[in-house]
PDB file of C-alpha atoms in Angstrom:
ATOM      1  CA  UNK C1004       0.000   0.000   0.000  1.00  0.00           C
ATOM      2  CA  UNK C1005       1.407   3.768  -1.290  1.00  0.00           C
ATOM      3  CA  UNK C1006       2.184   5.853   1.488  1.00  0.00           C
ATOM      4  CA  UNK C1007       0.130   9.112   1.299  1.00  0.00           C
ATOM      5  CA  UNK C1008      -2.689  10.033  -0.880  1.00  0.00           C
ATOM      6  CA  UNK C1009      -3.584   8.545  -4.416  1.00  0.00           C
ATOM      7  CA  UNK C1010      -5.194  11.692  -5.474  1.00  0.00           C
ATOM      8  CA  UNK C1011      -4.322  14.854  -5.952  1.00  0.00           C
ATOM      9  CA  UNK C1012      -4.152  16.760  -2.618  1.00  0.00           C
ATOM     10  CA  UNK C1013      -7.435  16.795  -0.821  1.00  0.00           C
ATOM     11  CA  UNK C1014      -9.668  20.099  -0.488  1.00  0.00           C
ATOM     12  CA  UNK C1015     -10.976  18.749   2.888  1.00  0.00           C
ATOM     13  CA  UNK C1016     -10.593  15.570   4.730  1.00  0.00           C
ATOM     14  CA  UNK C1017     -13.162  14.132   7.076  1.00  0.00           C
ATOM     15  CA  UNK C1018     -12.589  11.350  10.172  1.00  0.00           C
ATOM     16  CA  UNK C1019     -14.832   8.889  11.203  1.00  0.00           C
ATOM     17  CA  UNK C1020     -14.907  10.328  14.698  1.00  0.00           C
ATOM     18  CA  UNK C1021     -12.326  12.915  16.843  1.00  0.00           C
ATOM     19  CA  UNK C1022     -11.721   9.527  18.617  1.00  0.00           C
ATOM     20  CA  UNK C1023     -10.238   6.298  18.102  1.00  0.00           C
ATOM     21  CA  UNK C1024     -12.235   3.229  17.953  1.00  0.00           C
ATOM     22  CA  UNK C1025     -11.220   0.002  19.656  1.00  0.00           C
ATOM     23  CA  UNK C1026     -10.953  -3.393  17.863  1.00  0.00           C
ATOM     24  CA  UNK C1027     -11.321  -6.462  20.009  1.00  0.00           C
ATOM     25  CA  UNK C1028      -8.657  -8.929  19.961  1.00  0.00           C
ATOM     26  CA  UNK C1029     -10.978 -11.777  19.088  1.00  0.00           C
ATOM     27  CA  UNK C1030     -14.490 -12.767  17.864  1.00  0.00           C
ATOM     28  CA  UNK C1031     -17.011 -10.892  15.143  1.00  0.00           C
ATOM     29  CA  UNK C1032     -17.192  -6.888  15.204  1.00  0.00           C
ATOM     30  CA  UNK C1033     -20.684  -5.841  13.905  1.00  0.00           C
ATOM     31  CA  UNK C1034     -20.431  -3.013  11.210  1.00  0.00           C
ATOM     32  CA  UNK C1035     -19.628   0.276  13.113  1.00  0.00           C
ATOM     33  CA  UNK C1036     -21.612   3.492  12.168  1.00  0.00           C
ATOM     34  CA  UNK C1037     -20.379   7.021  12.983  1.00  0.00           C
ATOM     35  CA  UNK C1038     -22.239   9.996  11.624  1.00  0.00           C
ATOM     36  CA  UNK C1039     -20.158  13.320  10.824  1.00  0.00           C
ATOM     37  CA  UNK C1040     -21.772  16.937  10.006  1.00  0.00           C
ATOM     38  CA  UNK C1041     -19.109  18.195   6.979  1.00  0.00           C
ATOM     39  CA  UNK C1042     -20.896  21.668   7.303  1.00  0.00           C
ATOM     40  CA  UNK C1043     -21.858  22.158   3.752  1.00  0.00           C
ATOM     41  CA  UNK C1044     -23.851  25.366   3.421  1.00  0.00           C
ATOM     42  CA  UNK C1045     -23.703  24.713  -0.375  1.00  0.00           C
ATOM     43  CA  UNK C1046     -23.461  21.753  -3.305  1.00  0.00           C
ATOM     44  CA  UNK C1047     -20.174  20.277  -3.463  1.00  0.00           C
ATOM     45  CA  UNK C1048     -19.212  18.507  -6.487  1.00  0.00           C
ATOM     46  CA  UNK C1049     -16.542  16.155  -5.763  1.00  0.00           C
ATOM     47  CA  UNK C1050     -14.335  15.162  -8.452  1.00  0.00           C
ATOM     48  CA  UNK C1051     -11.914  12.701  -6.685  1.00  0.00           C
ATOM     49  CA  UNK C1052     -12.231  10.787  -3.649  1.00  0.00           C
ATOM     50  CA  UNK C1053     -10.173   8.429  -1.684  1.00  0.00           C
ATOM     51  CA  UNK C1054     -11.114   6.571   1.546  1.00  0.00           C
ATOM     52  CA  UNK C1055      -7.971   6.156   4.103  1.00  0.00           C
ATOM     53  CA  UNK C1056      -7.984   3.127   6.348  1.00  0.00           C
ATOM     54  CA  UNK C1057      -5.969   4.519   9.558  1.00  0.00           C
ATOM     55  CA  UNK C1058      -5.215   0.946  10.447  1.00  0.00           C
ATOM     56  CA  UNK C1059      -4.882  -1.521   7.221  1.00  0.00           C
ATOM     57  CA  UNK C1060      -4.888  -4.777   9.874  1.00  0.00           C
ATOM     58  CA  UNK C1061      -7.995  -4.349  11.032  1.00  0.00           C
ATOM     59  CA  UNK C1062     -10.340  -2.314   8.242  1.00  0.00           C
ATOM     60  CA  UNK C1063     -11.520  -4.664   6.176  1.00  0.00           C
ATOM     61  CA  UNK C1064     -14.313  -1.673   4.430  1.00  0.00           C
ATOM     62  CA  UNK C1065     -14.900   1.544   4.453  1.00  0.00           C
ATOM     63  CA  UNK C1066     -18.763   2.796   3.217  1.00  0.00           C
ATOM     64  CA  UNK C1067     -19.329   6.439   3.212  1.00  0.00           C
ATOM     65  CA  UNK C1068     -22.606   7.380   2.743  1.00  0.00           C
ATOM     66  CA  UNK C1069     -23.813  10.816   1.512  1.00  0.00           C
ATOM     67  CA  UNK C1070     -27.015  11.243   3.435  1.00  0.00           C
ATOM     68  CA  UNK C1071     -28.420  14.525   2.177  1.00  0.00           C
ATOM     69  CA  UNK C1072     -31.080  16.436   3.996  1.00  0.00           C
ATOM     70  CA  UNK C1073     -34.467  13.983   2.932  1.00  0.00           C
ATOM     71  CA  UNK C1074     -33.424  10.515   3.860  1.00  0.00           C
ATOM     72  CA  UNK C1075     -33.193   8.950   6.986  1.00  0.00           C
ATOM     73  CA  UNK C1076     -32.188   5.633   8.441  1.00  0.00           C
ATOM     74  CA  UNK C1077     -28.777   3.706   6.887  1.00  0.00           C
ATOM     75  CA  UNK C1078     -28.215   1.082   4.833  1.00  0.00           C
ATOM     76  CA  UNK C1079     -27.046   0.641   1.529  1.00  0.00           C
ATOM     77  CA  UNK C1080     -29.783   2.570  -0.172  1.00  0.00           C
ATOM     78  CA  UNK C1081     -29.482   5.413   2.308  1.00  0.00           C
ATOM     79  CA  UNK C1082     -28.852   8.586   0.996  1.00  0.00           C
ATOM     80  CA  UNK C1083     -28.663  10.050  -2.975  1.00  0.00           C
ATOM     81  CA  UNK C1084     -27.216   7.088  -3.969  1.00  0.00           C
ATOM     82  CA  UNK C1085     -23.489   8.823  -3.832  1.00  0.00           C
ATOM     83  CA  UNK C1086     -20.851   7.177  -1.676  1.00  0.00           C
ATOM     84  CA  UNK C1087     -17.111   7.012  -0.774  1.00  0.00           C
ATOM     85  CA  UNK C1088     -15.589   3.351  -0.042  1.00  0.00           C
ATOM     86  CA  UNK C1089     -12.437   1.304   0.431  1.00  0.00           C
ATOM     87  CA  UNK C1090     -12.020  -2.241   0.716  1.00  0.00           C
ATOM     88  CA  UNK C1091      -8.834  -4.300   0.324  1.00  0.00           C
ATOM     89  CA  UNK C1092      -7.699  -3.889  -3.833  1.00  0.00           C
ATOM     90  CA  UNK C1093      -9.966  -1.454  -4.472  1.00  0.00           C
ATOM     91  CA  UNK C1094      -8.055   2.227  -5.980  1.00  0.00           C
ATOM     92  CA  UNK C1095      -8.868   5.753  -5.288  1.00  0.00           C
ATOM     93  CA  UNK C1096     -11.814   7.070  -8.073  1.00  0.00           C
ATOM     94  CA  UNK C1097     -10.393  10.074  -9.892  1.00  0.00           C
ATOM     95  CA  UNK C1098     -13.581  10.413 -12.826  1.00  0.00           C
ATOM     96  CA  UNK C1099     -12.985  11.833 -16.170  1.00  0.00           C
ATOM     97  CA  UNK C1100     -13.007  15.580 -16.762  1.00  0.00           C
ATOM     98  CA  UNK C1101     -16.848  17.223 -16.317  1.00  0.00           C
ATOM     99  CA  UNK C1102     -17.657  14.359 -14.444  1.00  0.00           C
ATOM    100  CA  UNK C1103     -18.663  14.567 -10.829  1.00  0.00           C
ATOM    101  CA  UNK C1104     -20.429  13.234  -8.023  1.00  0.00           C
ATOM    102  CA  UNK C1105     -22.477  15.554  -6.014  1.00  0.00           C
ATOM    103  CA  UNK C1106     -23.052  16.056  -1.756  1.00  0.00           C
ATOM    104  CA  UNK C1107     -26.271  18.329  -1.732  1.00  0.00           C
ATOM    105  CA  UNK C1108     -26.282  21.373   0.740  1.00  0.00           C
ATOM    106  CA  UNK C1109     -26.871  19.804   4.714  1.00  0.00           C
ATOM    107  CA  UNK C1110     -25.503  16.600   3.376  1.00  0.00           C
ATOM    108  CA  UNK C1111     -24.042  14.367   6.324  1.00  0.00           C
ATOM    109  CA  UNK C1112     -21.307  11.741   6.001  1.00  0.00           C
ATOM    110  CA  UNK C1113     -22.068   8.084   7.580  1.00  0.00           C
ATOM    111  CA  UNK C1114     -19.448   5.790   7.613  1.00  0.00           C
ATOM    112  CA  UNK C1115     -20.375   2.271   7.741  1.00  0.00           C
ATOM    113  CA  UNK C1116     -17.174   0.711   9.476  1.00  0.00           C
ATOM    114  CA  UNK C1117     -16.063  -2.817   9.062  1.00  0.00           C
ATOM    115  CA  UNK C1118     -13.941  -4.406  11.156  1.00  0.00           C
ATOM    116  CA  UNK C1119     -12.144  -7.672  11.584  1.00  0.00           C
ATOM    117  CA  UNK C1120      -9.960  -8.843  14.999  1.00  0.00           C
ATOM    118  CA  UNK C1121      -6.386  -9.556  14.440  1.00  0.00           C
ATOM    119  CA  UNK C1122      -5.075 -11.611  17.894  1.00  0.00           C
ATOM    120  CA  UNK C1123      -4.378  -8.067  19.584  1.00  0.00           C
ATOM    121  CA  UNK C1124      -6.531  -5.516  20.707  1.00  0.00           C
ATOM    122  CA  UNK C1125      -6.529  -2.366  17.719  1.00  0.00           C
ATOM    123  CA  UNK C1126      -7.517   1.092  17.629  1.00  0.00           C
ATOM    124  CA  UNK C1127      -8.456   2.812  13.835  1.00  0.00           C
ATOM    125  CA  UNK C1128      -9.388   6.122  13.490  1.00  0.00           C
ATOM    126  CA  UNK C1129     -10.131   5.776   9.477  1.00  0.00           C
ATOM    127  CA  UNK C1130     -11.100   9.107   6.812  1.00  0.00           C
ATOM    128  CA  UNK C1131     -12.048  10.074   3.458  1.00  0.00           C
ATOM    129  CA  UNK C1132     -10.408  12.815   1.265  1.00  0.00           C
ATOM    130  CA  UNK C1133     -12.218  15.299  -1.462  1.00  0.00           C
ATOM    131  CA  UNK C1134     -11.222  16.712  -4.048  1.00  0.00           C
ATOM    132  CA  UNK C1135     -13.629  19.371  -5.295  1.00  0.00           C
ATOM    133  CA  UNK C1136     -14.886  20.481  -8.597  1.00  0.00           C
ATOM    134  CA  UNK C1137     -15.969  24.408  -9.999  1.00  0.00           C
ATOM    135  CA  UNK C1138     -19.701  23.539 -10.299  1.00  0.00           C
ATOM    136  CA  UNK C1139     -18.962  25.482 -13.894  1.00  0.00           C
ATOM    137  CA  UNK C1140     -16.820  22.848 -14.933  1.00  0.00           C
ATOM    138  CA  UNK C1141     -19.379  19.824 -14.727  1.00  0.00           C
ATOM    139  CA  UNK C1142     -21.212  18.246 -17.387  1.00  0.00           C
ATOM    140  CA  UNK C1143     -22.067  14.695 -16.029  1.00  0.00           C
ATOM    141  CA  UNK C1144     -23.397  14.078 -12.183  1.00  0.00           C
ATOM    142  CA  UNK C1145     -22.015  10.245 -11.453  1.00  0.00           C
ATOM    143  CA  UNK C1146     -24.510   8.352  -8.883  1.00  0.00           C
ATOM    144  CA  UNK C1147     -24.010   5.068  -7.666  1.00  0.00           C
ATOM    145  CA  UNK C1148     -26.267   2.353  -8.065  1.00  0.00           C
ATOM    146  CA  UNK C1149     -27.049  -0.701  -5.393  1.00  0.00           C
ATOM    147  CA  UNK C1150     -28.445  -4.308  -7.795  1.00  0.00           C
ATOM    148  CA  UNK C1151     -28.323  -6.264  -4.965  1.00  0.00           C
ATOM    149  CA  UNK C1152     -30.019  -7.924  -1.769  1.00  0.00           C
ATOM    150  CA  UNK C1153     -29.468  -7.987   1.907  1.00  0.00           C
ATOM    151  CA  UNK C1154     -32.113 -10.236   2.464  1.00  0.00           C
ATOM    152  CA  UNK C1155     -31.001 -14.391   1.738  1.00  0.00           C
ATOM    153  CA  UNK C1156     -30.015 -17.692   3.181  1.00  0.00           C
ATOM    154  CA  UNK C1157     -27.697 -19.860   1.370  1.00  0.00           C
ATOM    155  CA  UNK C1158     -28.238 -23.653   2.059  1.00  0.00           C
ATOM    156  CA  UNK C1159     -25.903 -25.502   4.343  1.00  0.00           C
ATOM    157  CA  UNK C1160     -23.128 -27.399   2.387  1.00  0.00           C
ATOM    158  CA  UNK C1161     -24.346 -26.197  -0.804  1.00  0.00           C
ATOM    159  CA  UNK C1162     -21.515 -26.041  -3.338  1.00  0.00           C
ATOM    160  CA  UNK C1163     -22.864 -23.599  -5.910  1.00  0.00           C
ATOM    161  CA  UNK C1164     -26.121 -21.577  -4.615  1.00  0.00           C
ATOM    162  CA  UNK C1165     -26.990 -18.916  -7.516  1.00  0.00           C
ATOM    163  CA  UNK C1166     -29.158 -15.678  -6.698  1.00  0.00           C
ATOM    164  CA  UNK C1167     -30.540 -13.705  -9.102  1.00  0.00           C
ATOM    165  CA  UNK C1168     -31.043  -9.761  -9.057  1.00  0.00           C
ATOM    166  CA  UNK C1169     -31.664  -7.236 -10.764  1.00  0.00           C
ATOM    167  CA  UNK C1170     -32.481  -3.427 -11.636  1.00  0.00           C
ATOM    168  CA  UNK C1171     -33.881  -0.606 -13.942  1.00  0.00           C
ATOM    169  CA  UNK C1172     -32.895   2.149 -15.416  1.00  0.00           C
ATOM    170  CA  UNK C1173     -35.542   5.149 -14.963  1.00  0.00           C
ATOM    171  CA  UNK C1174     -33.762   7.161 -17.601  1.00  0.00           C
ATOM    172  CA  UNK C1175     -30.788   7.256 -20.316  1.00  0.00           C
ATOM    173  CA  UNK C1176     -27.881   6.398 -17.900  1.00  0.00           C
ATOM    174  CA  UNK C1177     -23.972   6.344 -18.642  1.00  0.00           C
ATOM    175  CA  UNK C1178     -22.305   3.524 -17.206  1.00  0.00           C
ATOM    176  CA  UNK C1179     -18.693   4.377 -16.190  1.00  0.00           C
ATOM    177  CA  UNK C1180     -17.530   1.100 -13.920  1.00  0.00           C
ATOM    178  CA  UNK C1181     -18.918  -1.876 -11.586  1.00  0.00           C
ATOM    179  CA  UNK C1182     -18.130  -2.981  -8.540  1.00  0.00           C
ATOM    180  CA  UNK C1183     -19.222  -6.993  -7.668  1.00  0.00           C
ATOM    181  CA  UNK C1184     -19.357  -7.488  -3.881  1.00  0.00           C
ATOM    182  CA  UNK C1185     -19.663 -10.514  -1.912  1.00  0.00           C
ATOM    183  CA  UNK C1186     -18.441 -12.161   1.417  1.00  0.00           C
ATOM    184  CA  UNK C1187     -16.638 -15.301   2.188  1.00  0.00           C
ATOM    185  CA  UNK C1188     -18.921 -17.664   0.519  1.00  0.00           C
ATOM    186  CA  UNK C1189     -19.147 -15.390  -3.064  1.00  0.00           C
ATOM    187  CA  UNK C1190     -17.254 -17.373  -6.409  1.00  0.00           C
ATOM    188  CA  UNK C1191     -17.968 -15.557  -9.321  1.00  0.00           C
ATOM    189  CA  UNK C1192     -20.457 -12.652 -10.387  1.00  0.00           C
ATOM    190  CA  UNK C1193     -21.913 -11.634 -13.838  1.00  0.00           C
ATOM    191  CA  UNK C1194     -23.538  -8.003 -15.084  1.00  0.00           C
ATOM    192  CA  UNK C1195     -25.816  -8.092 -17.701  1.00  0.00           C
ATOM    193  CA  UNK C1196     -27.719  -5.393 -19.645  1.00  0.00           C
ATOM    194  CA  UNK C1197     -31.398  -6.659 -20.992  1.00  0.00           C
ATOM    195  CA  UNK C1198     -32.465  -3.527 -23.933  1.00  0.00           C
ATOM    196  CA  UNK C1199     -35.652  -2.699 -24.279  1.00  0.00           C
ATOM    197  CA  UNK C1200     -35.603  -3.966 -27.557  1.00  0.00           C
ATOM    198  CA  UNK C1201     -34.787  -7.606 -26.121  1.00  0.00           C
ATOM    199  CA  UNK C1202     -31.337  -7.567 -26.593  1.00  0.00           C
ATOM    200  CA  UNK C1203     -29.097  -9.145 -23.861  1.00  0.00           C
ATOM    201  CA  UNK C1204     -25.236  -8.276 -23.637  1.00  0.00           C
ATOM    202  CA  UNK C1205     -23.003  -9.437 -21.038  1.00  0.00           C
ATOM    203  CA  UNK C1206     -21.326  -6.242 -19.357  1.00  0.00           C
ATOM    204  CA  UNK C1207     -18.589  -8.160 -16.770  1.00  0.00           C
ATOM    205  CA  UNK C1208     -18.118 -11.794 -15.772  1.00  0.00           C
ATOM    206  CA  UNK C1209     -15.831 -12.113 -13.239  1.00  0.00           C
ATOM    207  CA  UNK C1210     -15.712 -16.306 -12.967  1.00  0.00           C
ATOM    208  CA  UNK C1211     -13.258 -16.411 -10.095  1.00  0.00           C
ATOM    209  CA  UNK C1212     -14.759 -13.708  -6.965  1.00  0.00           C
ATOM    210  CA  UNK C1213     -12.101 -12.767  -4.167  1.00  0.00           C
ATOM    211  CA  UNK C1214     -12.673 -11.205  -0.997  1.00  0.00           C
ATOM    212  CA  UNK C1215      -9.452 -10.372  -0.157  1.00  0.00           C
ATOM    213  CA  UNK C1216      -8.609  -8.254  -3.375  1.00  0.00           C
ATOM    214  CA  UNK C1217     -11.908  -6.009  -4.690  1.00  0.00           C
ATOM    215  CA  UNK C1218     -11.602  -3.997  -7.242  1.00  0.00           C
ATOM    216  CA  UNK C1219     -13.699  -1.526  -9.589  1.00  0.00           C
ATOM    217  CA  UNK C1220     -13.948  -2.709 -13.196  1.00  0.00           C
ATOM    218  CA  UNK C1221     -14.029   0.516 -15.396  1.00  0.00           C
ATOM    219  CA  UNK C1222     -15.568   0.439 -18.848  1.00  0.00           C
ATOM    220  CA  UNK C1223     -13.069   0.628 -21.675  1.00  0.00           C
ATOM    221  CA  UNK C1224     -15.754   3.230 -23.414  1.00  0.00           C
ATOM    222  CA  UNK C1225     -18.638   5.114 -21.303  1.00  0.00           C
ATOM    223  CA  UNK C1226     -21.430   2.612 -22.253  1.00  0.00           C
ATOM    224  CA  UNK C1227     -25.169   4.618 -22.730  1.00  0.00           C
ATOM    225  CA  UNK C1228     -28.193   2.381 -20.913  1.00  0.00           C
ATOM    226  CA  UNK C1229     -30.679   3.527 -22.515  1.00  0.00           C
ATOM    227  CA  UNK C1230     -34.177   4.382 -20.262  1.00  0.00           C
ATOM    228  CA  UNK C1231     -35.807   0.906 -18.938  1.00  0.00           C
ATOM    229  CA  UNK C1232     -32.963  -1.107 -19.742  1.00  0.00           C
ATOM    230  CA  UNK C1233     -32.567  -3.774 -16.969  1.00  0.00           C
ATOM    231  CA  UNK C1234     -29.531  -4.642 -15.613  1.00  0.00           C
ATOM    232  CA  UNK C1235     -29.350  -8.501 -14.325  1.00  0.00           C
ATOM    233  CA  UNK C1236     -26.718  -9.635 -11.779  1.00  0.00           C
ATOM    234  CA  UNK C1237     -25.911 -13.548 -10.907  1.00  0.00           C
ATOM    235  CA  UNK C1238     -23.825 -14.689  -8.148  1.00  0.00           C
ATOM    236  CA  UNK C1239     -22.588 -18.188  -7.149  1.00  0.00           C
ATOM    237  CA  UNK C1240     -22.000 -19.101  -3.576  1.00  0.00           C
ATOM    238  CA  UNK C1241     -20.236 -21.986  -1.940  1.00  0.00           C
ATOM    239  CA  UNK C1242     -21.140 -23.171   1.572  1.00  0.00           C
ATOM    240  CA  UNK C1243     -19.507 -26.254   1.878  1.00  0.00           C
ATOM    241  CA  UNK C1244     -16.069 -27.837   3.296  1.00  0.00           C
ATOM    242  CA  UNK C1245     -14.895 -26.967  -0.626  1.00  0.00           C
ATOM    243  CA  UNK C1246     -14.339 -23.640   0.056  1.00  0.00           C
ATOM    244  CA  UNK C1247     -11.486 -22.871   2.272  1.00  0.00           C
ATOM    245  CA  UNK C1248     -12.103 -19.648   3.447  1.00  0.00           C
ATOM    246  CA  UNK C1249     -15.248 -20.964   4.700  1.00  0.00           C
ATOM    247  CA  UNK C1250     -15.668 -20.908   8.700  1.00  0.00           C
ATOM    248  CA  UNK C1251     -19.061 -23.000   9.230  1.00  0.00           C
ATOM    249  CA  UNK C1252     -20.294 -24.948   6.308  1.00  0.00           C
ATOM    250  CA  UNK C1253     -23.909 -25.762   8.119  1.00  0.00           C
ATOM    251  CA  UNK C1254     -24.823 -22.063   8.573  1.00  0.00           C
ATOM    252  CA  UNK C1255     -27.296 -20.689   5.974  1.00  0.00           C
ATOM    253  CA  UNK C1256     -25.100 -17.654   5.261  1.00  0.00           C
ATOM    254  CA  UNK C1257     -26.998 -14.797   5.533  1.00  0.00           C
TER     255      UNK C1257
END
């Protein structure tokens, strides 16, 4: 990992909280949630962003969400859809010139923290980094997008359990990159784009999922979805003794 910051120096850096938060030596942290009031009186377009484990042992993810004024509650469709994160492969997001992501006026920052015990008690004190753009400047405002589900069981010792999701586009949308996300149990994930002409085209297969190393897959060209095109996702999971990095092969694996 490069010391210092992978994008160009930050306009404003935010921590997770003024103090330190302490990792267990052993056993399973639940996902640790600390709200912080960035004082934005105005917009802020943010043109490159870079989330900063403070202790790379322990921080296994970073989530960031960008709850603006009108939503409540948190979760991974909280907010405007716009978010910062880090996990373990994954680079800092510089986007292409005019292109932005917005924090609306009021906006607070909610980092979703997780955590995983080393043999030693830890402290981490993680942040985020912004680079801002002139509002002048931008031509395209990048959201992200959740096709997913929190909700599942995978069957005990089931070698290769495949879910199916998917979503819609509600208007003419400009795909820039995808990021697959699993845990332990996830082998391989697929994007797909259905037209609404019928068409089907396969946007990223990645056959071989890893945990440890996550990474965003940009597109080689912008690619246009065009209104009420839906976008399929398949995953395979293994729960059973097959798959080495997993710890209990007879729980359902929510």
């Amino acid at each position: 990992f490069a010391e210092g910051w992978g994008i160009p120096e930050p306009d404003a850096v935010f921590y997770m909280a003024d103090e330190a938060f302490e990792v267990p030596a052993e056993g399973v942290v639940d996902y640790q949630y600390f709200t912080v009031d960035p004082g934005f009186t105005e917009d802020k377009w943010v043109r490159a962003f870079e989330a900063k484990p403070g202790n790379l042992s322990v921080v296994h993810h970073i989530i960031c969400f960008i709850q603006d004024p009108k939503s409540q509650g948190r979760g991974l469709r909280e907010g405007s859809g716009a978010q910062v994160g880090y996990a373990p492969g994954s680079p800092p997001r510089v986007y292409p010139e005019g292109v932005a992501m917005r924090i609306p006026a009021g906006s607070k920052l909610v980092f979703q923290m997780h955590y995983t015990p080393v043999g030693t008690p830890q402290l981490d004190r993680s942040c985020i980094g912004l680079v801002f753009e002139d509002p002048k400047k931008v031509t395209h405002e990048v959201e992200g997008k959740v096709c997913g589900t929190v909700a599942f069981a995978i069957p005990p010792n089931e070698s290769d359990h495949v879910f199916h999701c998917k979503t819609r586009m509600r208007e003419d949308t400009t795909l820039i990159s995808m990021l697959p996300h699993m845990h332990l149990r996830g082998t391989a994930f697929k994007y797909e784009a259905e037209y609404p002409d019928g068409s089907w085209e396969v946007l990223l297969d990645v056959p071989q999922y890893d945990f440890n190393w996550q990474l965003w897959y940009d597109v080689m060209e912008p690619k246009v979805l065009t209104k009420r095109t839906r976008l399929p996702c398949t995953d395979h999971s293994d729960n059973s003794i097959e798959n080495i990095h997993n710890h209990d092969t007879a729980d359902t694996g929510r």
